[in-house]
Amino acid sequence: MDKTKPEMTTLLNTTTMYQPSGKTLISKKNISGAEAVILSLIAEGVDTIFGYPGGAIMPTYDALYHYMDQVRHLLVRHEQGATHAAQGYARVTNKVGVCFATSGPGATNLITGIADAMIDSTPMVCITGQVTKELLGTDAFQETDVVGISMPVTKWNYQVTSADEIPEAIAKAFYIAKSGRPGPVVIDITKNAQNEMMDFEYQKCEKVRSYHPYRKLDEAKLDEAAEIINNAVRPYMIIGHGILISEAQEELKAFAEKTGIPVASTLLGLSAFPNDHDQYVGYVGMHGNYGPNIKTNECDVLIAIGMRFDDRVTGDLNRYAKQAKVIHVEIDPSEIDKNVKTDVALLGDAKEALKSLIGRVKEKTYPEWLAEFAACDAEEKRKVIEKDLAPTTEKLKMAEVVNKLSELTEGKAITVSDVGQHQMVVSRYYNYLETDSNVTSGGLGTMGFALPAAIGAKVAKPDRDVVAIIGDGGFQMTLQELGTIMQEKVPVKIMILNNSFLGMVRQWQQLFFERRYSFVDIESPDFIMLAKSFGIKGEQVSKREDLETGLKNMLASEESYLLEVIVEKEDNVFPMVPTGASVTDIRLE
Amino acid sequence: MEIKEEEKRFTLSLFTENKIGLVNRITIIFTRRKMNILSLTTSESELKDIYRFTVVIKTTASQVAKVVKQIEKQIGVLKAFYYEEEQVIFQEIALYKIPTKALFGGETIEHIIRNHYARILTVEEEFVVIEKTGHEHETQELFEALKPFGVLGFVRSGRVAIPKPMRKVMSYLQELEDLAYSLDN
Ligand SMILES: Cc1ncc(C[n+]2csc(CCOP(=O)(O)OP(=O)(O)O)c2C)c(N)n1
Ligand SMILES: [Mg+2]
């Protein structure tokens, strides 16, 4: 040992790279690594696993067999489904979603969902089997470099090659996945590690020395932010997923009501602030509401909380909120000044930040400023919403379908939308009145997300209505998960908005490629017959007068139910901020 | 209109845990942004078990700031710094393999070696290995000077650099610890 070097470990008062809590939750002598995996998950409070077995993870599945009474495992039909289901589970509970997959193809099938969880900050732990240690690097049967492949899309990943590493690796995985800005973690466990015997002792991880998920908020910056807010004339707040992640809904409401500031939401922030609140002005982004988009360039103070200025929100950055003083409340230091230059960065947890701000801000109201938003709403209503909701066309429009669903569920269902026009319509027309109700793939825009994600959401929240709203295209990407719904009897409601097109791409081809419809015309199977073959009831609705009954039938069903709604083929989603345009240039038609 | 920012050389000093895969985690951050790594070296630092990566890249000031934050975010990276050329003392080492017979062609080689502050590491029957430390242009100059004698092999290391600022890494790490916050508090 080199005695001349100072040991950082002692200096920083941590004994190892990772610091266990010191409280042993479970201990058991002489068990297999595989059993240790299961016991570790149980110690972390895991009650649900989404997975698919195979050679390299068989020992772990064998161990699971003995704990079936303590953990529910859902056999998905494709590993991608496992990840999205775990995401759905995580998004409505803020708990860590868990997936199992075997090595090679099992693990590579997880990648889309892992990437999705990474970009949408969703806590997830994926456990993959791996070939035995001696075979690593030999192109053994079903060997892929999962750690290498998943590295760019994981918050952390680690390969376990001996049983005694298992509890520490899993403890660290859960801690990292859940804390700070959440994200996916992959733990790849070689087969020998699953088979080896060990003495098991589980302690939760409380600290990793190279990882600082939470920062103390800077008092001076809080004062500075409060002063800016107190002197603002046209302050505007955009909230994101961070509110839901930090569970800051109450604090947000209190802060908003005290300051009187108008609140808009990003796509992933939807349902964090009730849609019927006087100060709620709508949602921002490419297909967001008119007022919230253009007012971004008219406010004098922009308070962004738990959002990351995605390009779909900002449009052209050179013409985004340049006039405003920007206050960015954000937990991830790398997001500060990444896209939008901030005047005051409040680095820390959104809930803590709001708690610390509320005592510093003055009670105010902005009736005139809010009235400006209302004027925009009136214009949007006239030019877009009225046409969408009271169409003169014969065919149903997606908007009226979603609006009716919203009415019938009183804004209290969990909507799980897929990707495309219908997704934008859901975010525009579902009237969220309850929190944690919007599950969708935002950052990655993964078609095929909704059906498996809805399974995860429903399993996590059996008492709530969970409605998957999916396009005819996206449904065909993961429709095999109907098998999971059948076998596990998950009563998710599935609503397919069938426009016989890859609608969103078609819309772009119409608007920006002179109607050259290049491979967006998509045929579908008979969805009702398909559902039936999985033992799932369903019906098709194409007439306006049948819509309400169809929706009611779906909602009333005790079991899963598939409602296919035939909608207008060539409908477009407006408003729209074309790519590269400024939010000010939002088009209403 | 945005003014186009000038690209410059930056030296990154990264303090990390000694963990398998970290090099990969760090380098893909550059790859993803299509940034070329000019050099990369790693060794244990002044702190036990803590490794120091020295990475040289050519990019803009705003880009380097973002990339360094992305690096620092990786689990296993303790602290990441970046410096402009004037803020670091840096060196590279180069080895040159030339035929032994070149030594016996008068005094020229000896002169070259002396003038370039290089030294002979070993003399074998067939070849000689010369070593020189310096900046890239200096080791390159020696290479050019030796060329006429037939360079059998040439290798230059990545940059190693020591930043000029006096603050110790430890104090930064301590500061991070102090800023760390537990939500249960
Ligand atoms: C996996 C994947 N492939 C391709 C795309 C590109 N894409 C975005 S929206 C869309 C069309 C979706 O069609 P559909 O599911 O029928 O929904 P609609 O837009 O018609 O409502 C496509 C192809 C994507 N987002 N994800
Ligand atoms: Mg479609």
mmCIF file of N, CA and C in Angstrom, chain B residues 38-92:
data_model
loop_
_atom_site.group_PDB
_atom_site.id
_atom_site.type_symbol
_atom_site.label_atom_id
_atom_site.label_comp_id
_atom_site.label_asym_id
_atom_site.label_seq_id
_atom_site.Cartn_x
_atom_site.Cartn_y
_atom_site.Cartn_z
ATOM 1 N N LEU B 38 -8.246 14.734 -28.821
ATOM 2 C CA LEU B 38 -6.881 14.880 -29.339
ATOM 3 C C LEU B 38 -5.915 14.003 -28.556
ATOM 4 N N SER B 39 -6.122 13.912 -27.268
ATOM 5 C CA SER B 39 -5.326 12.945 -26.506
ATOM 6 C C SER B 39 -6.013 12.638 -25.197
ATOM 7 N N LEU B 40 -5.669 11.498 -24.663
ATOM 8 C CA LEU B 40 -6.274 11.057 -23.416
ATOM 9 C C LEU B 40 -5.258 10.228 -22.648
ATOM 10 N N THR B 41 -5.011 10.599 -21.430
ATOM 11 C CA THR B 41 -4.135 9.771 -20.595
ATOM 12 C C THR B 41 -4.806 9.597 -19.250
ATOM 13 N N THR B 42 -4.455 8.533 -18.576
ATOM 14 C CA THR B 42 -5.021 8.341 -17.249
ATOM 15 C C THR B 42 -4.019 7.658 -16.340
ATOM 16 N N SER B 43 -4.015 8.083 -15.095
ATOM 17 C CA SER B 43 -3.145 7.445 -14.100
ATOM 18 C C SER B 43 -3.667 7.786 -12.719
ATOM 19 N N GLU B 44 -3.148 7.107 -11.734
ATOM 20 C CA GLU B 44 -3.579 7.409 -10.375
ATOM 21 C C GLU B 44 -3.112 8.828 -10.030
ATOM 22 N N SER B 45 -3.940 9.549 -9.308
ATOM 23 C CA SER B 45 -3.616 10.950 -8.992
ATOM 24 C C SER B 45 -2.869 11.054 -7.678
ATOM 25 N N GLU B 46 -2.791 12.269 -7.161
ATOM 26 C CA GLU B 46 -2.144 12.469 -5.861
ATOM 27 C C GLU B 46 -2.946 11.857 -4.723
ATOM 28 N N LEU B 47 -4.190 11.505 -5.016
ATOM 29 C CA LEU B 47 -5.030 10.872 -3.999
ATOM 30 C C LEU B 47 -5.119 9.379 -4.273
ATOM 31 N N LYS B 48 -4.984 8.627 -3.242
ATOM 32 C CA LYS B 48 -5.000 7.182 -3.406
ATOM 33 C C LYS B 48 -6.336 6.711 -3.991
ATOM 34 N N ASP B 49 -6.228 5.800 -4.955
ATOM 35 C CA ASP B 49 -7.428 5.209 -5.558
ATOM 36 C C ASP B 49 -8.244 6.173 -6.395
ATOM 37 N N ILE B 50 -7.784 7.391 -6.537
ATOM 38 C CA ILE B 50 -8.508 8.352 -7.369
ATOM 39 C C ILE B 50 -7.686 8.564 -8.629
ATOM 40 N N TYR B 51 -8.320 8.381 -9.746
ATOM 41 C CA TYR B 51 -7.613 8.498 -11.012
ATOM 42 C C TYR B 51 -7.823 9.859 -11.648
ATOM 43 N N ARG B 52 -6.804 10.282 -12.370
ATOM 44 C CA ARG B 52 -6.896 11.543 -13.084
ATOM 45 C C ARG B 52 -6.834 11.255 -14.585
ATOM 46 N N PHE B 53 -7.856 11.697 -15.270
ATOM 47 C CA PHE B 53 -7.853 11.645 -16.728
ATOM 48 C C PHE B 53 -7.408 13.011 -17.214
ATOM 49 N N THR B 54 -6.546 13.029 -18.192
ATOM 50 C CA THR B 54 -6.235 14.290 -18.857
ATOM 51 C C THR B 54 -6.684 14.139 -20.304
ATOM 52 N N VAL B 55 -7.626 14.947 -20.691
ATOM 53 C CA VAL B 55 -8.183 14.834 -22.040
ATOM 54 C C VAL B 55 -7.984 16.171 -22.747
ATOM 55 N N VAL B 56 -7.508 16.108 -23.951
ATOM 56 C CA VAL B 56 -7.372 17.348 -24.730
ATOM 57 C C VAL B 56 -8.390 17.324 -25.864
ATOM 58 N N ILE B 57 -9.140 18.389 -25.960
ATOM 59 C CA ILE B 57 -10.114 18.489 -27.055
ATOM 60 C C ILE B 57 -10.053 19.883 -27.661
ATOM 61 N N LYS B 58 -10.517 19.974 -28.880
ATOM 62 C CA LYS B 58 -10.597 21.284 -29.524
ATOM 63 C C LYS B 58 -12.063 21.585 -29.735
ATOM 64 N N THR B 59 -12.528 22.642 -29.106
ATOM 65 C CA THR B 59 -13.942 22.980 -29.209
ATOM 66 C C THR B 59 -14.161 24.423 -28.760
ATOM 67 N N THR B 60 -15.427 24.812 -28.661
ATOM 68 C CA THR B 60 -15.720 26.180 -28.232
ATOM 69 C C THR B 60 -15.875 26.236 -26.716
ATOM 70 N N ALA B 61 -15.753 27.426 -26.182
ATOM 71 C CA ALA B 61 -15.849 27.599 -24.733
ATOM 72 C C ALA B 61 -17.217 27.177 -24.209
ATOM 73 N N SER B 62 -18.282 27.476 -24.946
ATOM 74 C CA SER B 62 -19.592 27.106 -24.408
ATOM 75 C C SER B 62 -19.810 25.598 -24.490
ATOM 76 N N GLN B 63 -19.284 24.988 -25.528
ATOM 77 C CA GLN B 63 -19.438 23.543 -25.663
ATOM 78 C C GLN B 63 -18.643 22.803 -24.567
ATOM 79 N N VAL B 64 -17.433 23.265 -24.291
ATOM 80 C CA VAL B 64 -16.617 22.555 -23.300
ATOM 81 C C VAL B 64 -17.295 22.620 -21.930
ATOM 82 N N ALA B 65 -17.917 23.736 -21.640
ATOM 83 C CA ALA B 65 -18.576 23.865 -20.340
ATOM 84 C C ALA B 65 -19.702 22.839 -20.204
ATOM 85 N N LYS B 66 -20.454 22.654 -21.289
ATOM 86 C CA LYS B 66 -21.565 21.700 -21.253
ATOM 87 C C LYS B 66 -21.063 20.264 -21.149
ATOM 88 N N VAL B 67 -20.033 19.977 -21.928
ATOM 89 C CA VAL B 67 -19.507 18.618 -21.947
ATOM 90 C C VAL B 67 -18.934 18.241 -20.581
ATOM 91 N N VAL B 68 -18.266 19.186 -19.956
ATOM 92 C CA VAL B 68 -17.675 18.893 -18.651
ATOM 93 C C VAL B 68 -18.768 18.610 -17.621
ATOM 94 N N LYS B 69 -19.883 19.319 -17.723
ATOM 95 C CA LYS B 69 -20.996 19.022 -16.805
ATOM 96 C C LYS B 69 -21.562 17.633 -17.062
ATOM 97 N N GLN B 70 -21.627 17.250 -18.335
ATOM 98 C CA GLN B 70 -22.137 15.910 -18.653
ATOM 99 C C GLN B 70 -21.193 14.852 -18.075
ATOM 100 N N ILE B 71 -19.907 15.128 -18.142
ATOM 101 C CA ILE B 71 -18.926 14.174 -17.618
ATOM 102 C C ILE B 71 -19.051 14.078 -16.105
ATOM 103 N N GLU B 72 -19.161 15.238 -15.486
ATOM 104 C CA GLU B 72 -19.214 15.252 -14.028
ATOM 105 C C GLU B 72 -20.448 14.533 -13.505
ATOM 106 N N LYS B 73 -21.465 14.477 -14.336
ATOM 107 C CA LYS B 73 -22.718 13.832 -13.954
ATOM 108 C C LYS B 73 -22.583 12.306 -13.895
ATOM 109 N N GLN B 74 -21.594 11.770 -14.583
ATOM 110 C CA GLN B 74 -21.451 10.310 -14.610
ATOM 111 C C GLN B 74 -21.106 9.781 -13.220
ATOM 112 N N ILE B 75 -21.746 8.700 -12.879
ATOM 113 C CA ILE B 75 -21.433 8.092 -11.599
ATOM 114 C C ILE B 75 -20.048 7.471 -11.700
ATOM 115 N N GLY B 76 -19.199 7.790 -10.745
ATOM 116 C CA GLY B 76 -17.805 7.359 -10.821
ATOM 117 C C GLY B 76 -16.879 8.532 -11.086
ATOM 118 N N VAL B 77 -17.437 9.628 -11.592
ATOM 119 C CA VAL B 77 -16.611 10.827 -11.792
ATOM 120 C C VAL B 77 -16.793 11.728 -10.575
ATOM 121 N N LEU B 78 -15.671 12.039 -9.935
ATOM 122 C CA LEU B 78 -15.755 12.829 -8.708
ATOM 123 C C LEU B 78 -15.804 14.320 -8.993
ATOM 124 N N LYS B 79 -14.966 14.738 -9.926
ATOM 125 C CA LYS B 79 -14.930 16.171 -10.223
ATOM 126 C C LYS B 79 -14.287 16.353 -11.589
ATOM 127 N N ALA B 80 -14.795 17.290 -12.347
ATOM 128 C CA ALA B 80 -14.236 17.538 -13.677
ATOM 129 C C ALA B 80 -13.912 19.023 -13.820
ATOM 130 N N PHE B 81 -12.723 19.293 -14.330
ATOM 131 C CA PHE B 81 -12.305 20.681 -14.551
ATOM 132 C C PHE B 81 -11.896 20.838 -16.002
ATOM 133 N N TYR B 82 -11.930 22.075 -16.491
ATOM 134 C CA TYR B 82 -11.333 22.311 -17.801
ATOM 135 C C TYR B 82 -10.531 23.597 -17.781
ATOM 136 N N TYR B 83 -9.492 23.606 -18.605
ATOM 137 C CA TYR B 83 -8.567 24.735 -18.607
ATOM 138 C C TYR B 83 -8.219 25.128 -20.022
ATOM 139 N N GLU B 84 -7.924 26.412 -20.163
ATOM 140 C CA GLU B 84 -7.383 26.878 -21.438
ATOM 141 C C GLU B 84 -5.872 26.653 -21.397
ATOM 142 N N GLU B 85 -5.240 26.775 -22.551
ATOM 143 C CA GLU B 85 -3.818 26.448 -22.653
ATOM 144 C C GLU B 85 -2.954 27.170 -21.609
ATOM 145 N N GLU B 86 -3.241 28.452 -21.372
ATOM 146 C CA GLU B 86 -2.381 29.229 -20.456
ATOM 147 C C GLU B 86 -2.551 28.789 -19.007
ATOM 148 N N GLN B 87 -3.604 28.041 -18.724
ATOM 149 C CA GLN B 87 -3.871 27.723 -17.315
ATOM 150 C C GLN B 87 -3.231 26.416 -16.853
ATOM 151 N N VAL B 88 -2.552 25.740 -17.771
ATOM 152 C CA VAL B 88 -1.954 24.455 -17.384
ATOM 153 C C VAL B 88 -0.487 24.375 -17.790
ATOM 154 N N ILE B 89 0.257 23.613 -17.013
ATOM 155 C CA ILE B 89 1.608 23.233 -17.407
ATOM 156 C C ILE B 89 1.455 21.824 -17.965
ATOM 157 N N PHE B 90 1.890 21.647 -19.183
ATOM 158 C CA PHE B 90 1.689 20.320 -19.751
ATOM 159 C C PHE B 90 2.908 19.836 -20.508
ATOM 160 N N GLN B 91 3.006 18.554 -20.653
ATOM 161 C CA GLN B 91 4.106 17.931 -21.367
ATOM 162 C C GLN B 91 3.613 16.673 -22.064
ATOM 163 N N GLU B 92 4.414 16.295 -23.059
ATOM 164 C CA GLU B 92 4.193 15.004 -23.699
ATOM 165 C C GLU B 92 5.550 14.338 -23.790
#
